[in-house]
Coordinates of C-alpha atoms in Angstrom, one line a residue:
M9 CA 45.2 -32.2 30.4
R10 CA 44.3 -28.8 31.7
G11 CA 40.6 -28.0 31.0
I12 CA 39.8 -24.7 29.3
E13 CA 36.8 -22.6 30.3
L14 CA 35.0 -21.1 27.4
G15 CA 33.2 -17.8 28.1
E16 CA 29.8 -17.0 26.4
T17 CA 31.4 -15.1 23.6
S18 CA 34.8 -17.0 23.1
V19 CA 33.5 -18.5 19.9
L20 CA 33.4 -15.0 18.3
L21 CA 37.1 -14.2 19.1
M22 CA 39.6 -14.4 16.3
G23 CA 42.4 -15.6 18.6
E24 CA 40.2 -18.3 20.0
G25 CA 39.5 -19.5 16.4
L26 CA 43.3 -20.2 16.0
R27 CA 43.6 -21.8 19.4
R28 CA 40.7 -24.2 18.7
S29 CA 42.2 -25.2 15.3
A30 CA 45.5 -25.9 17.0
F31 CA 43.8 -28.0 19.7
R32 CA 41.9 -30.1 17.1
L33 CA 44.5 -30.3 14.3
P34 CA 47.9 -29.8 15.9
R35 CA 49.9 -31.6 13.1
K36 CA 48.0 -30.3 10.1
I37 CA 49.7 -27.7 7.9
A38 CA 48.0 -24.3 8.6
A39 CA 49.9 -22.2 6.1
Q40 CA 52.8 -22.3 3.7
D41 CA 54.7 -19.6 1.9
R42 CA 57.9 -19.6 -0.2
F43 CA 60.0 -19.8 3.0
R44 CA 58.4 -22.5 5.0
A45 CA 55.3 -24.5 6.0
I46 CA 53.8 -24.4 9.5
T47 CA 51.4 -26.6 11.4
Y48 CA 48.6 -25.4 13.6
A49 CA 50.4 -26.3 16.8
Q50 CA 53.5 -24.5 15.7
L51 CA 51.6 -21.4 14.5
N52 CA 49.7 -21.1 17.7
R53 CA 52.8 -21.4 19.8
R54 CA 54.7 -18.8 17.8
V55 CA 51.6 -16.5 18.0
N56 CA 51.5 -16.8 21.8
Q57 CA 55.3 -16.1 22.0
L58 CA 54.8 -13.0 19.8
A59 CA 51.9 -11.9 21.9
H60 CA 54.0 -12.2 25.1
G61 CA 56.8 -10.4 23.3
L62 CA 54.6 -7.5 22.4
I63 CA 53.4 -7.2 26.0
S64 CA 57.1 -7.2 27.1
I65 CA 57.8 -4.1 25.1
G66 CA 54.8 -2.2 26.4
V67 CA 52.0 -3.0 24.0
R68 CA 48.7 -3.0 25.9
K69 CA 45.1 -3.8 25.1
G70 CA 43.7 -1.1 22.8
D71 CA 47.1 -0.2 21.4
A72 CA 47.6 -0.4 17.6
V73 CA 50.2 -2.7 16.0
A74 CA 50.9 -1.9 12.3
L75 CA 52.5 -4.3 10.0
S76 CA 54.1 -3.9 6.6
V77 CA 54.4 -7.5 5.7
G78 CA 53.3 -9.2 2.5
N79 CA 51.9 -12.6 1.8
R80 CA 54.0 -14.4 4.4
I81 CA 53.3 -16.5 7.4
E82 CA 54.5 -13.7 9.7
H83 CA 51.6 -11.6 8.5
L84 CA 49.2 -14.2 10.1
E85 CA 51.3 -14.5 13.2
I86 CA 51.2 -10.7 13.8
I87 CA 47.5 -10.4 13.3
F88 CA 46.6 -13.3 15.6
A89 CA 49.2 -12.2 18.2
A90 CA 47.6 -8.7 18.3
A91 CA 44.1 -10.3 18.5
K92 CA 45.1 -12.4 21.6
I93 CA 46.1 -9.4 23.6
G94 CA 43.3 -7.1 22.5
A95 CA 45.6 -4.9 20.4
L96 CA 44.4 -3.5 17.1
A97 CA 46.2 -4.8 13.9
I98 CA 46.7 -2.3 11.0
P99 CA 48.0 -4.1 7.9
L100 CA 49.8 -1.7 5.5
D101 CA 50.6 -2.1 1.8
V102 CA 54.2 -3.3 1.3
K103 CA 54.4 -1.3 -1.9
W104 CA 53.8 2.0 -0.3
K105 CA 56.4 4.7 -0.8
A106 CA 57.8 7.0 2.0
L107 CA 55.1 9.7 1.6
E108 CA 52.2 7.2 1.8
L109 CA 53.8 5.3 4.6
G110 CA 54.7 8.3 6.7
S111 CA 51.3 9.9 6.2
V112 CA 49.3 6.9 7.3
L113 CA 51.6 6.1 10.3
S114 CA 51.3 9.7 11.4
F115 CA 47.5 9.6 11.2
F116 CA 46.9 6.2 12.9
E117 CA 49.8 6.5 15.5
P118 CA 50.5 2.8 16.1
R119 CA 52.6 1.8 19.1
V120 CA 54.7 -0.7 17.0
L121 CA 55.4 -1.2 13.3
I122 CA 56.6 -4.7 12.2
L123 CA 58.0 -4.6 8.7
Q124 CA 59.8 -6.9 6.3
P125 CA 63.4 -6.0 5.2
E126 CA 62.2 -4.9 1.8
C127 CA 60.2 -2.1 3.4
V128 CA 62.9 -0.7 5.6
A129 CA 64.4 1.8 3.1
E130 CA 61.0 3.5 2.5
F131 CA 60.3 3.6 6.3
E132 CA 63.6 5.3 6.9
H133 CA 62.8 7.9 4.3
A134 CA 59.4 8.3 5.9
A135 CA 60.9 8.8 9.3
G136 CA 63.2 11.5 7.9
S137 CA 60.2 13.6 6.8
H138 CA 57.6 12.7 9.4
D139 CA 57.7 12.6 13.2
L140 CA 57.4 8.9 13.9
S141 CA 59.1 8.9 17.3
F142 CA 55.9 7.5 18.9
L143 CA 56.4 4.0 17.4
R144 CA 58.9 1.2 17.7
P145 CA 60.0 -0.4 14.4
I146 CA 60.7 -4.2 14.4
V147 CA 62.3 -5.6 11.3
L148 CA 61.8 -9.3 10.3
S149 CA 65.5 -9.9 10.1
D150 CA 65.1 -13.5 11.4
S151 CA 62.5 -15.9 12.6
T152 CA 62.5 -14.4 16.1
Y153 CA 61.3 -10.9 15.2
G154 CA 64.7 -9.5 16.1
G155 CA 64.9 -11.5 19.3
L156 CA 61.3 -10.5 20.5
L157 CA 60.3 -14.2 20.7
D158 CA 63.4 -15.3 22.7
G159 CA 62.5 -16.8 26.1
Q160 CA 58.8 -15.9 25.7
S161 CA 56.0 -18.3 26.9
E162 CA 54.1 -20.5 24.5
E163 CA 51.0 -20.4 26.8
E164 CA 47.9 -18.4 26.0
P165 CA 48.4 -14.7 27.1
P166 CA 46.4 -13.8 30.2
I167 CA 44.5 -11.0 28.6
E168 CA 40.7 -10.8 28.7
V169 CA 39.4 -9.9 25.2
S170 CA 35.7 -9.2 24.4
E171 CA 34.0 -10.0 21.1
H172 CA 33.2 -6.3 20.9
D173 CA 36.8 -5.2 21.2
P174 CA 38.5 -3.9 18.0
F175 CA 40.2 -6.5 16.0
A176 CA 41.7 -4.7 13.0
V177 CA 41.7 -1.5 11.0
L178 CA 41.2 -2.6 7.3
L179 CA 42.3 0.1 4.9
T180 CA 40.4 0.9 1.8
S181 CA 42.3 1.0 -1.5
G182 CA 42.5 4.8 -1.4
T183 CA 41.9 5.4 -5.1
T184 CA 39.9 8.6 -4.3
G185 CA 42.4 10.0 -1.8
F186 CA 43.8 9.1 1.6
P187 CA 42.8 5.5 2.5
K188 CA 40.1 5.2 5.2
G189 CA 40.5 2.7 8.0
C190 CA 37.5 0.4 8.4
L191 CA 37.3 -0.6 12.1
S192 CA 36.3 -4.2 12.6
T193 CA 35.6 -6.0 15.9
H194 CA 36.3 -9.6 16.8
R195 CA 32.6 -10.3 16.6
A196 CA 32.3 -8.7 13.1
F197 CA 35.2 -10.7 11.7
A198 CA 34.1 -13.9 13.3
F199 CA 30.8 -13.5 11.4
V200 CA 32.9 -12.9 8.2
C201 CA 34.3 -16.4 8.8
I202 CA 30.9 -17.9 9.5
G203 CA 29.5 -16.2 6.5
N204 CA 32.2 -17.7 4.2
A205 CA 31.3 -21.2 5.6
I206 CA 27.6 -20.8 5.0
E207 CA 27.7 -19.0 1.7
K208 CA 30.7 -20.8 0.1
G209 CA 31.1 -23.9 2.1
L210 CA 34.6 -22.9 3.3
G211 CA 36.0 -25.1 6.0
V212 CA 38.5 -27.6 7.4
H213 CA 38.4 -29.6 4.1
D214 CA 39.8 -26.8 2.0
K215 CA 43.2 -26.1 0.7
A216 CA 43.2 -22.5 -0.5
I217 CA 45.6 -20.4 -2.5
L218 CA 46.0 -16.6 -2.1
A219 CA 47.9 -14.6 -4.8
S220 CA 46.3 -11.1 -4.2
P221 CA 47.7 -9.0 -1.4
L222 CA 46.8 -10.2 2.0
Y223 CA 46.6 -6.5 2.9
F224 CA 43.4 -6.2 0.8
N225 CA 39.9 -7.4 1.6
V226 CA 39.6 -9.7 -1.5
G227 CA 41.9 -12.3 0.1
R228 CA 42.1 -11.4 3.7
S229 CA 38.6 -12.6 4.6
F230 CA 38.9 -16.1 3.3
T231 CA 42.5 -16.5 4.4
L232 CA 41.6 -15.7 8.0
S233 CA 38.5 -17.9 7.7
I234 CA 40.7 -20.8 6.6
I235 CA 42.7 -20.4 9.8
F236 CA 39.5 -19.9 11.9
F237 CA 38.1 -23.3 10.7
G238 CA 41.3 -25.4 10.2
G239 CA 42.0 -25.5 6.5
T240 CA 45.3 -24.9 4.8
I241 CA 46.3 -21.6 3.1
I242 CA 49.1 -21.4 0.5
L243 CA 50.4 -17.8 0.2
H244 CA 52.0 -16.4 -3.0
E245 CA 53.6 -13.0 -2.8
Q246 CA 53.0 -12.2 -6.4
F247 CA 50.4 -13.2 -9.0
D248 CA 52.0 -15.3 -11.7
A249 CA 49.3 -17.1 -13.7
D250 CA 51.5 -20.1 -14.7
E251 CA 52.8 -20.5 -11.1
I252 CA 49.3 -20.3 -9.7
L253 CA 48.0 -22.9 -12.1
A254 CA 50.9 -25.2 -11.5
T255 CA 50.3 -24.9 -7.7
I256 CA 46.6 -25.7 -8.1
E257 CA 47.6 -28.8 -10.1
R258 CA 50.4 -29.9 -7.7
E259 CA 48.7 -29.2 -4.4
R260 CA 45.1 -30.1 -5.5
V261 CA 43.9 -26.7 -4.4
T262 CA 40.2 -26.6 -3.7
Y263 CA 39.5 -22.9 -3.1
M264 CA 40.8 -19.7 -4.7
G265 CA 39.9 -16.1 -4.7
A266 CA 40.5 -13.9 -7.7
V267 CA 39.6 -10.5 -9.2
P268 CA 38.5 -10.2 -12.9
A269 CA 41.9 -9.1 -14.1
M270 CA 43.4 -12.3 -12.6
C271 CA 40.9 -14.4 -14.4
E272 CA 41.8 -12.9 -17.7
R273 CA 45.5 -13.6 -17.1
L274 CA 44.7 -17.2 -16.1
L275 CA 42.8 -17.7 -19.3
Q276 CA 45.8 -16.4 -21.3
A277 CA 48.0 -18.9 -19.6
L278 CA 45.6 -21.7 -20.3
E279 CA 45.6 -20.9 -24.0
A280 CA 49.4 -21.7 -24.1
K281 CA 49.4 -24.7 -21.7
R282 CA 46.9 -27.1 -20.1
Y283 CA 46.8 -27.5 -16.3
D284 CA 44.7 -29.8 -14.2
T285 CA 42.4 -27.6 -12.2
S286 CA 39.7 -30.2 -11.6
S287 CA 40.3 -30.0 -7.8
L288 CA 38.9 -26.5 -7.6
R289 CA 35.5 -26.7 -5.9
C290 CA 35.2 -23.0 -5.5
L291 CA 36.6 -20.1 -7.5
L292 CA 35.5 -16.9 -5.8
I293 CA 35.4 -13.9 -8.0
T294 CA 35.1 -10.5 -6.4
G295 CA 36.5 -7.0 -6.6
G296 CA 34.7 -6.0 -9.8
K297 CA 32.5 -7.3 -12.6
L298 CA 33.5 -10.3 -14.6
H299 CA 31.9 -9.7 -18.0
P300 CA 29.7 -12.6 -19.3
A301 CA 31.9 -13.4 -22.3
V302 CA 34.9 -13.8 -19.9
L303 CA 32.8 -15.8 -17.4
E304 CA 31.9 -18.3 -20.1
K305 CA 35.5 -18.9 -20.9
V306 CA 36.5 -19.3 -17.2
E307 CA 33.7 -21.9 -16.8
K308 CA 35.0 -23.9 -19.8
K309 CA 38.8 -23.7 -19.3
L310 CA 39.3 -23.2 -15.5
T311 CA 36.4 -24.5 -13.5
P312 CA 32.5 -24.4 -13.6
N313 CA 32.5 -24.0 -9.8
I314 CA 32.3 -20.2 -9.8
Y315 CA 31.0 -18.1 -7.0
R316 CA 30.7 -14.4 -7.3
S317 CA 30.7 -12.1 -4.3
Y318 CA 29.7 -8.5 -4.1
G319 CA 31.0 -6.4 -1.2
A320 CA 33.4 -3.8 0.0
T321 CA 36.0 -3.4 2.7
D322 CA 33.5 -1.2 4.5
T323 CA 30.7 -3.8 4.5
G324 CA 32.2 -7.2 3.8
Q325 CA 30.2 -9.4 1.4
M326 CA 26.7 -8.2 0.7
A327 CA 25.5 -10.7 -2.0
T328 CA 26.7 -14.0 -3.5
S329 CA 25.9 -15.8 -6.7
R330 CA 26.5 -19.6 -6.7
P331 CA 27.5 -21.8 -9.7
G332 CA 23.9 -22.9 -10.6
E333 CA 22.6 -19.4 -10.5
M334 CA 24.8 -17.7 -13.1
H335 CA 23.4 -19.2 -16.3
D336 CA 19.9 -17.8 -15.9
K337 CA 21.1 -14.4 -14.8
P338 CA 24.8 -13.9 -15.8
E339 CA 24.6 -10.1 -15.2
A340 CA 23.4 -10.4 -11.5
V341 CA 25.9 -10.4 -8.6
G342 CA 23.6 -12.7 -6.6
R343 CA 21.1 -12.5 -3.8
P344 CA 21.9 -10.8 -0.4
V345 CA 23.8 -13.1 2.0
W346 CA 22.0 -14.4 5.0
F347 CA 23.1 -11.8 7.5
A348 CA 22.8 -8.7 5.3
D349 CA 20.0 -6.2 4.7
V350 CA 20.5 -4.6 1.3
R351 CA 18.3 -1.8 -0.1
I352 CA 18.2 0.3 -3.2
V353 CA 17.3 4.0 -2.5
D354 CA 16.9 7.2 -4.4
D355 CA 18.8 10.5 -3.7
S356 CA 16.5 11.2 -0.8
G357 CA 17.1 7.8 0.8
Q358 CA 13.7 6.3 0.0
P359 CA 13.5 2.7 -1.3
V360 CA 12.8 2.4 -5.0
A361 CA 10.7 -0.2 -6.8
A362 CA 12.1 -3.4 -8.4
S363 CA 14.1 -2.8 -11.6
E364 CA 14.6 0.9 -10.7
I365 CA 18.2 2.0 -10.4
G366 CA 19.3 3.7 -7.2
E367 CA 22.2 3.7 -4.7
I368 CA 22.9 0.4 -2.9
I369 CA 23.0 0.7 0.9
C370 CA 23.6 -2.1 3.4
R371 CA 23.6 -3.0 7.1
S372 CA 24.9 -6.2 8.6
P373 CA 26.8 -7.5 11.7
I374 CA 30.1 -7.7 9.6
M375 CA 30.2 -4.2 8.3
A376 CA 32.7 -1.7 9.8
Q377 CA 32.0 0.1 13.0
G378 CA 33.0 3.3 11.2
Y379 CA 36.3 4.8 10.1
Y380 CA 39.1 4.8 12.6
K381 CA 40.0 8.3 13.8
N382 CA 37.8 9.8 11.0
P383 CA 34.4 10.8 12.4
E384 CA 33.7 13.1 9.5
A385 CA 34.0 10.3 6.9
T386 CA 32.0 8.0 9.3
R387 CA 29.1 10.4 9.5
A388 CA 29.1 10.8 5.7
A389 CA 29.0 7.1 4.8
F390 CA 27.3 5.5 7.9
R391 CA 23.9 7.0 8.3
D392 CA 21.1 5.7 10.5
G393 CA 22.7 2.3 10.8
W394 CA 23.2 1.9 7.0
F395 CA 26.3 2.1 4.9
H396 CA 26.0 4.1 1.7
T397 CA 28.1 2.3 -0.8
G398 CA 28.2 4.8 -3.7
D399 CA 27.3 1.9 -6.0
L400 CA 24.3 2.0 -8.4
G401 CA 22.2 -1.0 -8.9
Y402 CA 18.7 -2.6 -8.8
F403 CA 16.8 -5.7 -7.7
D404 CA 14.8 -7.7 -10.1
D405 CA 11.5 -9.5 -9.1
D406 CA 13.4 -12.5 -7.8
C407 CA 15.5 -10.4 -5.4
C408 CA 18.6 -10.8 -7.5
L409 CA 21.0 -7.8 -7.2
Y410 CA 22.5 -6.1 -10.3
V411 CA 25.3 -3.5 -10.0
V412 CA 25.5 -1.1 -12.9
G413 CA 28.4 1.0 -11.7
R414 CA 29.6 3.7 -9.3
K415 CA 27.7 7.0 -8.9
K416 CA 30.9 8.9 -9.6
D417 CA 31.6 6.8 -12.8
M418 CA 28.1 7.4 -14.3
V419 CA 28.3 9.4 -17.5
K420 CA 25.7 12.2 -17.9
S421 CA 25.4 13.0 -21.6
G422 CA 22.8 15.3 -22.8
G423 CA 20.9 14.8 -19.5
I424 CA 20.8 11.1 -20.0
S425 CA 22.4 8.7 -17.4
I426 CA 24.7 6.2 -19.1
Y427 CA 26.2 3.3 -17.1
P428 CA 29.8 2.3 -18.2
Q429 CA 29.5 -1.3 -17.2
E430 CA 26.8 -1.9 -19.9
I431 CA 29.1 -0.6 -22.6
E432 CA 32.1 -2.5 -21.2
S433 CA 30.1 -5.7 -21.3
V434 CA 29.6 -5.2 -25.1
L435 CA 33.3 -4.5 -25.7
Y436 CA 34.3 -7.6 -23.8
R437 CA 32.3 -9.6 -26.3
H438 CA 34.6 -8.5 -29.1
P439 CA 37.1 -11.4 -29.7
G440 CA 40.1 -9.1 -29.9
I441 CA 39.6 -7.2 -26.6
L442 CA 41.5 -8.2 -23.4
E443 CA 40.4 -5.3 -21.2
A444 CA 38.1 -2.3 -21.5
A445 CA 37.1 0.7 -19.4
V446 CA 34.5 3.4 -20.2
I447 CA 34.7 6.9 -18.8
G448 CA 33.0 10.2 -19.4
V449 CA 35.0 13.0 -20.9
P450 CA 34.1 16.7 -21.2
D451 CA 32.1 17.6 -24.2
A452 CA 31.0 21.2 -25.2
Q453 CA 27.7 20.0 -26.7
W454 CA 26.6 17.2 -24.4
G455 CA 28.3 18.0 -21.2
E456 CA 30.0 14.6 -21.2
A457 CA 30.8 12.1 -23.9
V458 CA 31.4 8.4 -23.7
K459 CA 35.0 7.3 -24.2
A460 CA 36.3 3.8 -24.2
V461 CA 39.9 2.8 -23.4
V462 CA 40.7 -0.7 -24.5
V463 CA 43.6 -3.2 -24.4
P464 CA 43.7 -5.7 -27.3
K465 CA 44.6 -9.3 -26.9
P466 CA 48.2 -10.2 -28.0
D467 CA 48.4 -10.3 -31.8
A468 CA 44.8 -9.1 -32.2
A469 CA 44.1 -6.5 -34.9
V470 CA 41.5 -3.9 -33.7
D471 CA 40.9 -0.3 -34.6
P472 CA 38.6 2.3 -33.1
E473 CA 36.3 2.6 -36.1
Q474 CA 35.7 -1.1 -36.2
L475 CA 35.0 -1.2 -32.4
I476 CA 32.6 1.7 -32.7
A477 CA 30.7 -0.1 -35.5
F478 CA 30.7 -3.2 -33.3
C479 CA 29.0 -1.2 -30.5
K480 CA 26.5 0.4 -32.8
E481 CA 25.1 -3.0 -33.7
R482 CA 24.5 -3.8 -30.0
L483 CA 23.8 -0.5 -28.2
S484 CA 21.5 2.5 -28.5
S485 CA 23.2 5.3 -30.4
Y486 CA 23.6 7.5 -27.3
K487 CA 25.5 4.7 -25.5
V488 CA 28.0 4.2 -28.3
P489 CA 31.5 5.5 -27.5
K490 CA 32.2 8.8 -29.3
S491 CA 35.9 7.9 -29.1
I492 CA 38.0 4.8 -28.5
E493 CA 41.7 4.8 -27.3
I494 CA 43.8 1.7 -27.7
R495 CA 46.5 1.1 -25.1
S496 CA 48.9 -1.6 -24.2
N497 CA 47.7 -1.7 -20.6
L498 CA 45.3 -0.1 -18.2
P499 CA 46.1 1.3 -14.7
H500 CA 44.9 -0.9 -11.9
T501 CA 44.5 -0.5 -8.1
E502 CA 46.4 -3.0 -5.9
S503 CA 43.1 -5.0 -5.5
G504 CA 43.0 -5.5 -9.2
K505 CA 40.3 -3.1 -10.3
V506 CA 40.8 -0.8 -13.3
N507 CA 41.7 2.6 -11.8
K508 CA 39.3 4.9 -13.5
V509 CA 40.5 7.8 -11.4
K510 CA 43.8 7.7 -13.1
L511 CA 42.2 7.3 -16.5
R512 CA 40.1 10.4 -15.8
D513 CA 43.0 12.3 -14.4
A514 CA 45.1 11.5 -17.5
E515 CA 42.2 12.7 -19.7
S516 CA 41.9 15.9 -17.8
A517 CA 45.6 16.5 -18.1
E518 CA 45.5 15.9 -21.8
S519 CA 42.5 18.2 -22.2
G520 CA 44.3 20.9 -20.3
R521 CA 47.3 20.6 -22.6
T522 CA 45.1 20.8 -25.6
E523 CA 43.3 23.8 -24.3
A524 CA 46.6 25.5 -23.5
M525 CA 47.9 24.9 -27.0
S526 CA 44.7 26.2 -28.4
C527 CA 44.9 29.4 -26.4
K528 CA 48.5 29.9 -27.4
K529 CA 47.6 29.5 -31.1
S530 CA 44.7 31.9 -30.8
E531 CA 47.0 34.7 -29.8
T532 CA 48.4 34.8 -33.3
A533 CA 45.8 33.0 -35.4
P534 CA 42.4 34.4 -36.5
R535 CA 39.5 32.9 -34.6
A536 CA 37.8 30.0 -36.5
R537 CA 34.1 30.3 -37.2
P538 CA 32.1 27.5 -35.6
F539 CA 30.8 24.8 -37.9
R540 CA 27.1 24.6 -38.3
A541 CA 25.5 21.4 -39.5

């Protein structure tokens, strides 16, 4: 057998992680999707063929390879093939429309775009309105990438890749505008994998399931970690609670990642039918706050083995809470992970005392190197080696971290700062509430007023006055919502978070219509005298 020389930094290369897993576990199933299952030996051979195929069409080290491929094995093949030749992978959202797709491709200018057939129509529309002549599209029409794998070598590509070379551009969810591309190196993402092993015990023994988009950070980090260490990943293209629970029971799944909205849907499914989920040794909850009342139900009905992780695409995980730590401090997101420095600072950037609220900032070896092709945004968020998250929080005396909300979500009413998450936690304790979101709305007297938007559970009878009374029993008067709107659903981002930007935009649009109607009436109606208490 031919020996392999390992350089000093080969352990921190993502492509080397796959090669090692294939060498140690050639016949083990690496991944399965609705089309097929693939062993580590098969996966590594196909990755090498694709790497050579990309080289054959002119892709060189440092070039960008974009992919519009969902939760399919091909997504993994493309990412690792690019990694092995020093190319930069840019995963895109398969749900993007032509305008979004064209804008992002024009900005990042990848050499190649590999896309699944379902994305072709939107790409063609995008190409009709944007100059995309710089890239070569490859459609996944068959298992050979349109013939790109035909005749290609299964040997490792002869490209020297450094741990400091770019690995991937990881796009933020873009809820506040054009998505930013977080630039991650091989070294940074290898530390992501190592961190998952240390903090959550992820490794070769795990069979994991992914139902959130592989394009997003919530699932990408543990999926690639599974391949890095030799576990098995089961990919679901869509989240269906009953299908997920059935897969956990059938496959004896040990590891799953979920956002709070997924947990609530799983609980709904478990109310109708019982599934055996005893194999789950780790349910990782991230992407938002799981309110204590919901957490209690997840522990009882799904699994007590709950880990919570606090982080962002820009930083990776910053803090983790383990199962035994949640009962004493259910509101905490955990303690900083072993490789992260986390601080709470005031508006001038100075650290604040324990229990004092400020902005959370972080530095670690896994955080992004900056935003790809966006120096202005990089300078704004990455300052003096620290990433400024825009989240508000505090440490207690035991160094447990609490997140109280986003700076932009904070409601300023009558000069008092009100944190929506505190009010949402109370609303989630109401037995009839499925989802809740709190926003600030314009108010002539107080500047802003607290408004709650809620979704009742099926067949639950709730009304705004009753919910306001419920809040009055549990909150100071200035925190009680001044109005409550009941809806059948809330808008969500692709990563599963409630999209408060859309809620506020809808509120602004409604206020604008009301003001316009008022102005129109005032042209013919006498002006009303203001009411004085």
